[in-house]
Structure formats: C-alpha cells, structure tokens
Short mmCIF file of C-alpha atoms in Angstrom, two decimals:
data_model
loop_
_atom_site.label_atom_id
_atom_site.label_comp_id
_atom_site.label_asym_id
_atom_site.label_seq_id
_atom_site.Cartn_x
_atom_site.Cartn_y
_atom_site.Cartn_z
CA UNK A 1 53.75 17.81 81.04
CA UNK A 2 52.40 15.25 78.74
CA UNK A 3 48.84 15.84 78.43
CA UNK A 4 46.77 17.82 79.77
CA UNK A 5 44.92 15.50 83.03
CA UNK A 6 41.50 16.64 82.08
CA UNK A 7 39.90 14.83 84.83
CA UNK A 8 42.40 16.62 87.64
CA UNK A 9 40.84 20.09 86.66
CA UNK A 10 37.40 20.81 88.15
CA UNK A 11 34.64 21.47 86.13
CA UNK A 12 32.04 24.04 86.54
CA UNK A 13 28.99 25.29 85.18
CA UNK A 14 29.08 28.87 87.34
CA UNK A 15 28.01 31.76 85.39
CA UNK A 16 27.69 36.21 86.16
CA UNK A 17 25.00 36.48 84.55
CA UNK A 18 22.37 38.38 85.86
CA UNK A 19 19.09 36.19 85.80
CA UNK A 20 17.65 35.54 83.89
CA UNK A 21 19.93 35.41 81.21
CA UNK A 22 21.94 32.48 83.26
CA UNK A 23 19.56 30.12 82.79
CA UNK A 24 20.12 29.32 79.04
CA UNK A 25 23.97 28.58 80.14
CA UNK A 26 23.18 26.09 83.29
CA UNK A 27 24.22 23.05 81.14
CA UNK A 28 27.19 24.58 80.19
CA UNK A 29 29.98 22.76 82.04
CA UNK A 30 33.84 24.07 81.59
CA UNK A 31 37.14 23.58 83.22
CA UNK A 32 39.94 26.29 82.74
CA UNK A 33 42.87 24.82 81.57
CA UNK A 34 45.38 27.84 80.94
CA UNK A 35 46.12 28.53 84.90
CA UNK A 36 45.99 24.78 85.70
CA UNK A 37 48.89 23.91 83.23
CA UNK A 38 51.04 27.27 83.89
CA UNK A 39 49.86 29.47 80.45
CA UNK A 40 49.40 33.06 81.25
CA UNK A 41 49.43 34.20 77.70
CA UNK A 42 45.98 33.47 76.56
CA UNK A 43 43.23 31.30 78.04
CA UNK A 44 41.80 28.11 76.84
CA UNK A 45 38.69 26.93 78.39
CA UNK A 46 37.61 23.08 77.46
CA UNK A 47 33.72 23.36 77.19
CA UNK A 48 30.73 20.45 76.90
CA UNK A 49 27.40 21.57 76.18
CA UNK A 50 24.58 19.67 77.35
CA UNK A 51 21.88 19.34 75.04
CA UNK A 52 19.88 22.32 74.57
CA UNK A 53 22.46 24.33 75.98
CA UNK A 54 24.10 27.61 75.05
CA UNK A 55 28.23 28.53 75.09
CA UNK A 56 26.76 31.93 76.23
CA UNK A 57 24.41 34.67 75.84
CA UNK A 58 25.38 35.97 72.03
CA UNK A 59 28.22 38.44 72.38
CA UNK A 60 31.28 40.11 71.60
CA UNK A 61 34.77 41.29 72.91
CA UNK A 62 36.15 44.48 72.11
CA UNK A 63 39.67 43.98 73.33
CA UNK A 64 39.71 39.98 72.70
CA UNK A 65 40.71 37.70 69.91
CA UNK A 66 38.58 34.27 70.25
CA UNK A 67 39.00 30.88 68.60
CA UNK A 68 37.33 27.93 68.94
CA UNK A 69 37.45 24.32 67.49
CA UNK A 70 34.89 21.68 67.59
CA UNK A 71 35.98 18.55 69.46
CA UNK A 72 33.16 16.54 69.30
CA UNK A 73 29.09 16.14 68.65
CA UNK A 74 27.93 19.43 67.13
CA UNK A 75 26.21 22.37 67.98
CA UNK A 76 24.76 25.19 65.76
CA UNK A 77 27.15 28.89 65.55
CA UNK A 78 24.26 31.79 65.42
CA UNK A 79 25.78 35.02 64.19
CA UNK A 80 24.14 38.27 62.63
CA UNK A 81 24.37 36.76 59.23
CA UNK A 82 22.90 33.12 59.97
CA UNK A 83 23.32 29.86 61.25
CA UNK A 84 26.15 27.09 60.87
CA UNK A 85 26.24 23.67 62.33
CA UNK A 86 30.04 23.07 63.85
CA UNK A 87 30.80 19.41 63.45
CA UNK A 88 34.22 17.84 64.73
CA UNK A 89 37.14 19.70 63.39
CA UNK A 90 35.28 22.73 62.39
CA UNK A 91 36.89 25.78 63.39
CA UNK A 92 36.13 29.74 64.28
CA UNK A 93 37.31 33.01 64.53
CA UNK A 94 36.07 36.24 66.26
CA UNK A 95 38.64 39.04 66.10
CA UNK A 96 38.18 41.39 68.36
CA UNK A 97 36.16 44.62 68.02
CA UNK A 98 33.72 43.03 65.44
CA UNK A 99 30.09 43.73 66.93
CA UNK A 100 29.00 40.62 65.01
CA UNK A 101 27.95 38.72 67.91
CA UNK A 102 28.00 34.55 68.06
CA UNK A 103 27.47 31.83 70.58
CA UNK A 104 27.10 27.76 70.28
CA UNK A 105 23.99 26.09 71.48
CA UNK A 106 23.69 22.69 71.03
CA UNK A 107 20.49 21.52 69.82
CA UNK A 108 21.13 17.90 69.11
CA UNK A 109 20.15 14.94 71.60
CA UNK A 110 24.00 14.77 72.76
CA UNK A 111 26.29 16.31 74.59
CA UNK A 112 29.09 18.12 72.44
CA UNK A 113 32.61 19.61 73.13
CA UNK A 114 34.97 22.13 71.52
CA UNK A 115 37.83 24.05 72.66
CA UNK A 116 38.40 27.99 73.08
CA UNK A 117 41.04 30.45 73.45
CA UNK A 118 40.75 34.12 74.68
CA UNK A 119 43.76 36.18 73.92
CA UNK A 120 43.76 40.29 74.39
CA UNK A 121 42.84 42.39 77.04
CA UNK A 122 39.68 42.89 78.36
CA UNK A 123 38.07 46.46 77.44
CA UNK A 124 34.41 45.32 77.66
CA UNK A 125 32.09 44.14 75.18
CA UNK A 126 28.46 43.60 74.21
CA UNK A 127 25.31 41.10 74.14
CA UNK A 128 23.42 41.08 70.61
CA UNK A 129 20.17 40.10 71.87
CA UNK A 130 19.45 41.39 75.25
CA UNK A 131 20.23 44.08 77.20
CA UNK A 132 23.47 43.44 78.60
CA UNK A 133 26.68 44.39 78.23
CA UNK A 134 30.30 43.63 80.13
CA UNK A 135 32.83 45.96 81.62
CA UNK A 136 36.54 46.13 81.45
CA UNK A 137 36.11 45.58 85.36
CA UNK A 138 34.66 42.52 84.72
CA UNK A 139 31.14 43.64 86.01
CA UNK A 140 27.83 43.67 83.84
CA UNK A 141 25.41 46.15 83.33
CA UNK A 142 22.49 47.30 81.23
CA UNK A 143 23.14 49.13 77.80
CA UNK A 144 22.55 52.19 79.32
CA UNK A 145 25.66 51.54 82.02
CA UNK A 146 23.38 50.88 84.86
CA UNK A 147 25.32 47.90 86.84
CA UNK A 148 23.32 44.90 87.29
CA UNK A 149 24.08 44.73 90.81
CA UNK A 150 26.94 42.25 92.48
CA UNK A 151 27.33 39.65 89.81
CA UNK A 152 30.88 39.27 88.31
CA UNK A 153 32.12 37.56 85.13
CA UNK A 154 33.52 34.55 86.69
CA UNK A 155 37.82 34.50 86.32
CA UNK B 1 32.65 34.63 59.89
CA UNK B 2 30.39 31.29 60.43
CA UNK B 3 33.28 28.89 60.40
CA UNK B 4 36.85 29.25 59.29
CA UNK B 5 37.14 28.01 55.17
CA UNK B 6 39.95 25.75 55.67
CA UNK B 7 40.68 24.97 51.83
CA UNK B 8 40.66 28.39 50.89
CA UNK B 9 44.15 29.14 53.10
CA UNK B 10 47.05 27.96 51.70
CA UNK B 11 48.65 24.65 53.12
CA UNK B 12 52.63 24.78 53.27
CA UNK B 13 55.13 22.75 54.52
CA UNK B 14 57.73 25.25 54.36
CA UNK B 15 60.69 25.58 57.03
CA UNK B 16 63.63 27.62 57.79
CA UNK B 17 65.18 25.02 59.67
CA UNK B 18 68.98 24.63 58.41
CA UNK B 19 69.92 21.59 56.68
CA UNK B 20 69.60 19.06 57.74
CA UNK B 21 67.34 20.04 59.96
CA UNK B 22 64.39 20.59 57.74
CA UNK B 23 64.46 16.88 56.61
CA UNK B 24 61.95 15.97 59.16
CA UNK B 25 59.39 18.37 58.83
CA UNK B 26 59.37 17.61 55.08
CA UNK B 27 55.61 16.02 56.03
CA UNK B 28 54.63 18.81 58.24
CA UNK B 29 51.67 20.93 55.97
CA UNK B 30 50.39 23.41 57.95
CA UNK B 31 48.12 26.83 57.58
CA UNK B 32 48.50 29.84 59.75
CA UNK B 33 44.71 30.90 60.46
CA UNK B 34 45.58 33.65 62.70
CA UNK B 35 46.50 36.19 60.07
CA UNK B 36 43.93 34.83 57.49
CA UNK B 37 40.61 35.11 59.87
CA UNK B 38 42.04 38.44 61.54
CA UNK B 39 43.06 37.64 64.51
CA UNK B 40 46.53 38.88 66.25
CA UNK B 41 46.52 38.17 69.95
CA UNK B 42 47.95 35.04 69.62
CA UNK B 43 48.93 32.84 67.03
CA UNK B 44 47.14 29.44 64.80
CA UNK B 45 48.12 26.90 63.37
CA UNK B 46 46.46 24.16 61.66
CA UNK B 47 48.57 21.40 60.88
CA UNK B 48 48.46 17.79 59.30
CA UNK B 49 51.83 15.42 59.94
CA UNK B 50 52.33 12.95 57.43
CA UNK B 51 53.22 9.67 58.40
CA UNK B 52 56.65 9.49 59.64
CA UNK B 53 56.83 13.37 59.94
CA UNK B 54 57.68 15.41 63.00
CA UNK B 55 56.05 18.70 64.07
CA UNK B 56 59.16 20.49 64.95
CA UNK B 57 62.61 19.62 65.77
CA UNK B 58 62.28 18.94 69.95
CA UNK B 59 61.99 22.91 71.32
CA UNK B 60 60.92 25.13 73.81
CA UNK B 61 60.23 28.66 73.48
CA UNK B 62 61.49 31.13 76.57
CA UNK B 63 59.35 33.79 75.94
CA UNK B 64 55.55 32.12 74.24
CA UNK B 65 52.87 29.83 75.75
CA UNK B 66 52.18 26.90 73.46
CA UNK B 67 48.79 25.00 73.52
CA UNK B 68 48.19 21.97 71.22
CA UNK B 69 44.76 19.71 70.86
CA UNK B 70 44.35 16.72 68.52
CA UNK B 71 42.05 16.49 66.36
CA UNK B 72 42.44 13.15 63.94
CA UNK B 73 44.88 10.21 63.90
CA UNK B 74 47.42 10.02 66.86
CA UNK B 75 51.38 11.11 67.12
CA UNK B 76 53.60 10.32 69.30
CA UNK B 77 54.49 13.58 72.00
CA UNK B 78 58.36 13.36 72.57
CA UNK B 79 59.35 15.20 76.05
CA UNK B 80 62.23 14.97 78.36
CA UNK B 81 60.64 12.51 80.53
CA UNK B 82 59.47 10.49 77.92
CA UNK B 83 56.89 9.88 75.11
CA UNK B 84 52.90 9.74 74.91
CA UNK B 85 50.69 8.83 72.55
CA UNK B 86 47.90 11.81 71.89
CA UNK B 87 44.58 10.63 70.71
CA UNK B 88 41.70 12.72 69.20
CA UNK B 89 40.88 15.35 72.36
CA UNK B 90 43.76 14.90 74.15
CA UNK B 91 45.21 18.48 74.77
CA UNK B 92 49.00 19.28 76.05
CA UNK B 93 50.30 22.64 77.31
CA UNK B 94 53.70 24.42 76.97
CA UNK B 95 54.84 27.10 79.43
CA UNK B 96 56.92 29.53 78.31
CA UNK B 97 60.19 29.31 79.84
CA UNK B 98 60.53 25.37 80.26
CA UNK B 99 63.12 24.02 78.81
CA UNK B 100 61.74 20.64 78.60
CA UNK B 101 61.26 20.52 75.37
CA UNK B 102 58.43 18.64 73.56
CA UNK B 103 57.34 17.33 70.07
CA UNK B 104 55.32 15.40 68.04
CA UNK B 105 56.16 12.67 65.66
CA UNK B 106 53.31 10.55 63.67
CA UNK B 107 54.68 7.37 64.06
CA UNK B 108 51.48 5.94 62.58
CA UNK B 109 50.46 4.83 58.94
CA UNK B 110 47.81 7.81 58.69
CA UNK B 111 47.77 11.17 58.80
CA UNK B 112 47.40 12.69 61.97
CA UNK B 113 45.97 16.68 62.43
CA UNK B 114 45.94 19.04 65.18
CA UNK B 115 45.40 22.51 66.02
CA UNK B 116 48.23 24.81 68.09
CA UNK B 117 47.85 27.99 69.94
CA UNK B 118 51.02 30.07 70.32
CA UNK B 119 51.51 32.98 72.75
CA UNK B 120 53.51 35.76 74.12
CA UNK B 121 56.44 37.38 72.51
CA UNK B 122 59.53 35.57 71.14
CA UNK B 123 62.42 36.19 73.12
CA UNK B 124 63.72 32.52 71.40
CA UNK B 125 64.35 29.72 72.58
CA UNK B 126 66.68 25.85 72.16
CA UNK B 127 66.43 22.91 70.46
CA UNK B 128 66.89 19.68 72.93
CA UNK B 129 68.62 17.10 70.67
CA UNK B 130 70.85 19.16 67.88
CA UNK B 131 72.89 22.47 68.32
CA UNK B 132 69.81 24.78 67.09
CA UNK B 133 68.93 27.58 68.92
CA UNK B 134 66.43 30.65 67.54
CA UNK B 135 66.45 33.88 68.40
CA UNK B 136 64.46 37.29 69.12
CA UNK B 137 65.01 38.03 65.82
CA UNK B 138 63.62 35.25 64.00
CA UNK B 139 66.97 33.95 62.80
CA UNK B 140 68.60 30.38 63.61
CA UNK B 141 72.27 30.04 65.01
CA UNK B 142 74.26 27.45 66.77
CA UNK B 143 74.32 27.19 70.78
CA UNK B 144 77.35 29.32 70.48
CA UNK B 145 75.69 31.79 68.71
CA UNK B 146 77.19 31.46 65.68
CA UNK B 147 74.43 32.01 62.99
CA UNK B 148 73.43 29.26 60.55
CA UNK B 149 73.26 32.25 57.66
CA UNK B 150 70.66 33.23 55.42
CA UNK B 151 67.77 31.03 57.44
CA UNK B 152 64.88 32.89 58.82
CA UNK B 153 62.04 30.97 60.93
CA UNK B 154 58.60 31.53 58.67
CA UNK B 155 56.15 34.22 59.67
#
C-alpha cells in the first residue's frame, strides 16, 4: 500500500459515553485506520479536534500502552500534574496502569490533528474527573460498578 | 509524563546490518521511545533520515505490524509496485506477513523525520533487493540460511 487513502476511510465523531459526558467529545471527529489497512497488532486512530473540543473525557487504561503525536495546530495535554500545549511534532506516552489520567482539548480558534496508537489488552480503566469508569467488556459504569445502562465503547 | 523530552534520549544511527549493507543507513539517527517513556506493547521509533539516507534496507516483517507517519521534510516510499513521495501527515501501513516490501529513502536536500509504530512478535522476515534475511532470533543470515556471523539486529 503506499499511503494510507485518508479520505477512503470514514470519519466519525460517535462516542459511549453516557450523557452527559459525550457532549464535550461531539467535535471530535476520527477515522480508524488499523482495520482499514490490515494491522491487527495495535490500533491507530487519526483524530481532528474541532475547536473547543476534547480527545476524551480524562482517563486511563489499565491493560493499554498509548502514544500519540501531534500532527498539526495544537491543543493543550491536562494531566494530574498540569498542563502542556502539544504543538506539531510533539509527542506522548501513557503506559499502561498509570492512574495519571490525560486527554487533549483544543482550545485554540483551529482545528488540530495528531495521531494515536492503542496497543495491550483491554482490562478496564478509569475517568479522573467524573464518575465513570470502563470495563474489560467494553461497557461503562459508575465507580461504584453500577452499569450505565446500554452504551458501549465504540470498536 | 506531559510530553515525551526528545533531547534527553539518545539519538543513534547504529545498525547490525552486514557490510555492506549498513552503508545506507549511515544517515538514519533514530531514538527508541518505547523503552525510555515505559511503554512495551508495541514498539517507537523516532527517526530523522539524512539526506540521501535510507530507513532500512527494502523489508517486510512476517510476524509485526508496521505503522509509519511523517512528520517534516518528505522521502521517497520504495514498494514493489513502485515509489511515493510522503509529505508531512501522510501515514502508510505495513501488514505483517506481506512480502511487499517497503522503504524510505530521503531523496531530498533536507532532513526529513518521522515517527514508526512496530507490532507483534518477530518471527523475521526478507529483504527484497539483496540476499538478507533476519530471523526469530534477532540474527541476520543469507536466504539460504547461512548466517552473516557475529551481526545482531539492535534492540
């Protein structure tokens, strides 16, 4: 394949999240590009944040290894420690099991893009700010383990 | 981690290619950020081609995804079925398993830098254009088999 046909691979801004923590991720439009070029051994999602927008409610993976790098425009990386503006070329790391939670959210006047890869396996993981967490079924549910009801992470 | 401290992991450019197979990659300066930012479900690399340089002798791997965005300058992407330029953005993907191999060479009079994901578990993999192939074991040997000697593909 010689490069990857961005424009062939849908792109979607569908979210699990229970309301009404999907509504700070509604200008997040992605298109999965691991199963539509054949890779099965990690998953790389190609993301553009409208302004204003978040990458996601602030979280973690317990089972996951995530990377991102910064494509283009810039958005601000919130962990427990602070914030860090990403600007094009800037790169991240979130090994798995660290309860330091992080997400993106663009607050400039532009759109921005970056790139991110999910390796692992899936054994659940948790939202910093809110009371949320995610299953290794994929499901989400309050801290206590109450489900939230029929919503699903999407694939 | 707010954002990965590229100058504070070391740059290399070494190889275990067997003469005189290494004398292309002499430009190739790369940093693994995998190990260095604790990750370990797949693998990172961060590399810068010279001008001139190529990013690997033309391979495939049978047994590990690949995944490659550009980030500055532009190289040339050497496949089977021919050669494309990739710009800033542009992203390519490499299923395990296909032996049409692929590479990169910066044809231009700049530097050119990307990022690449790798994937899986190495069960090796060939070389398209020279009697290379690598195996499970991290060593290099001729498409007969017959090993090159003391070379040994860096970690």
């Amino acid at each position: 394949m010689p490069k990857v046909d961005l424009d062939a691979i849908e792109q979607v801004n569908r979210t699990g999240y229970p309301p009404p923590f999907d509504e700070q991720v509604g200008g997040r439009w992605y298109r999965r590009l691991a199963p539509a070029t054949g890779l099965s051994d990690f998953g790389v999602s190609h993301v553009t944040l409208k302004p204003g927008s978040w990458s996601s409610q602030r979280h973690w993976h317990n089972g996951e290894d995530e990377f991102l790098v910064m494509l283009d425009g810039e958005a601000v990386l919130v962990e427990d420690d602070g914030r860090t503006v990403l600007r094009p070329g800037d790169c991240a790391s979130w090994p798995k099991g660290s309860t330091n939670g992080h997400h993106l959210i663009n607050e400039s006047a532009h759109d921005c893009t970056f790139v991110v890869i999910g390796g692992g396996t899936n054994t659940g993981g948790g939202y910093s700010d809110i009371d949320l967490i995610f299953t290794p079924q994929g499901t989400y549910a309050h801290r206590d383990g109450t489900p939230y009801g029929g919503t699903k992470r999407p694939g």
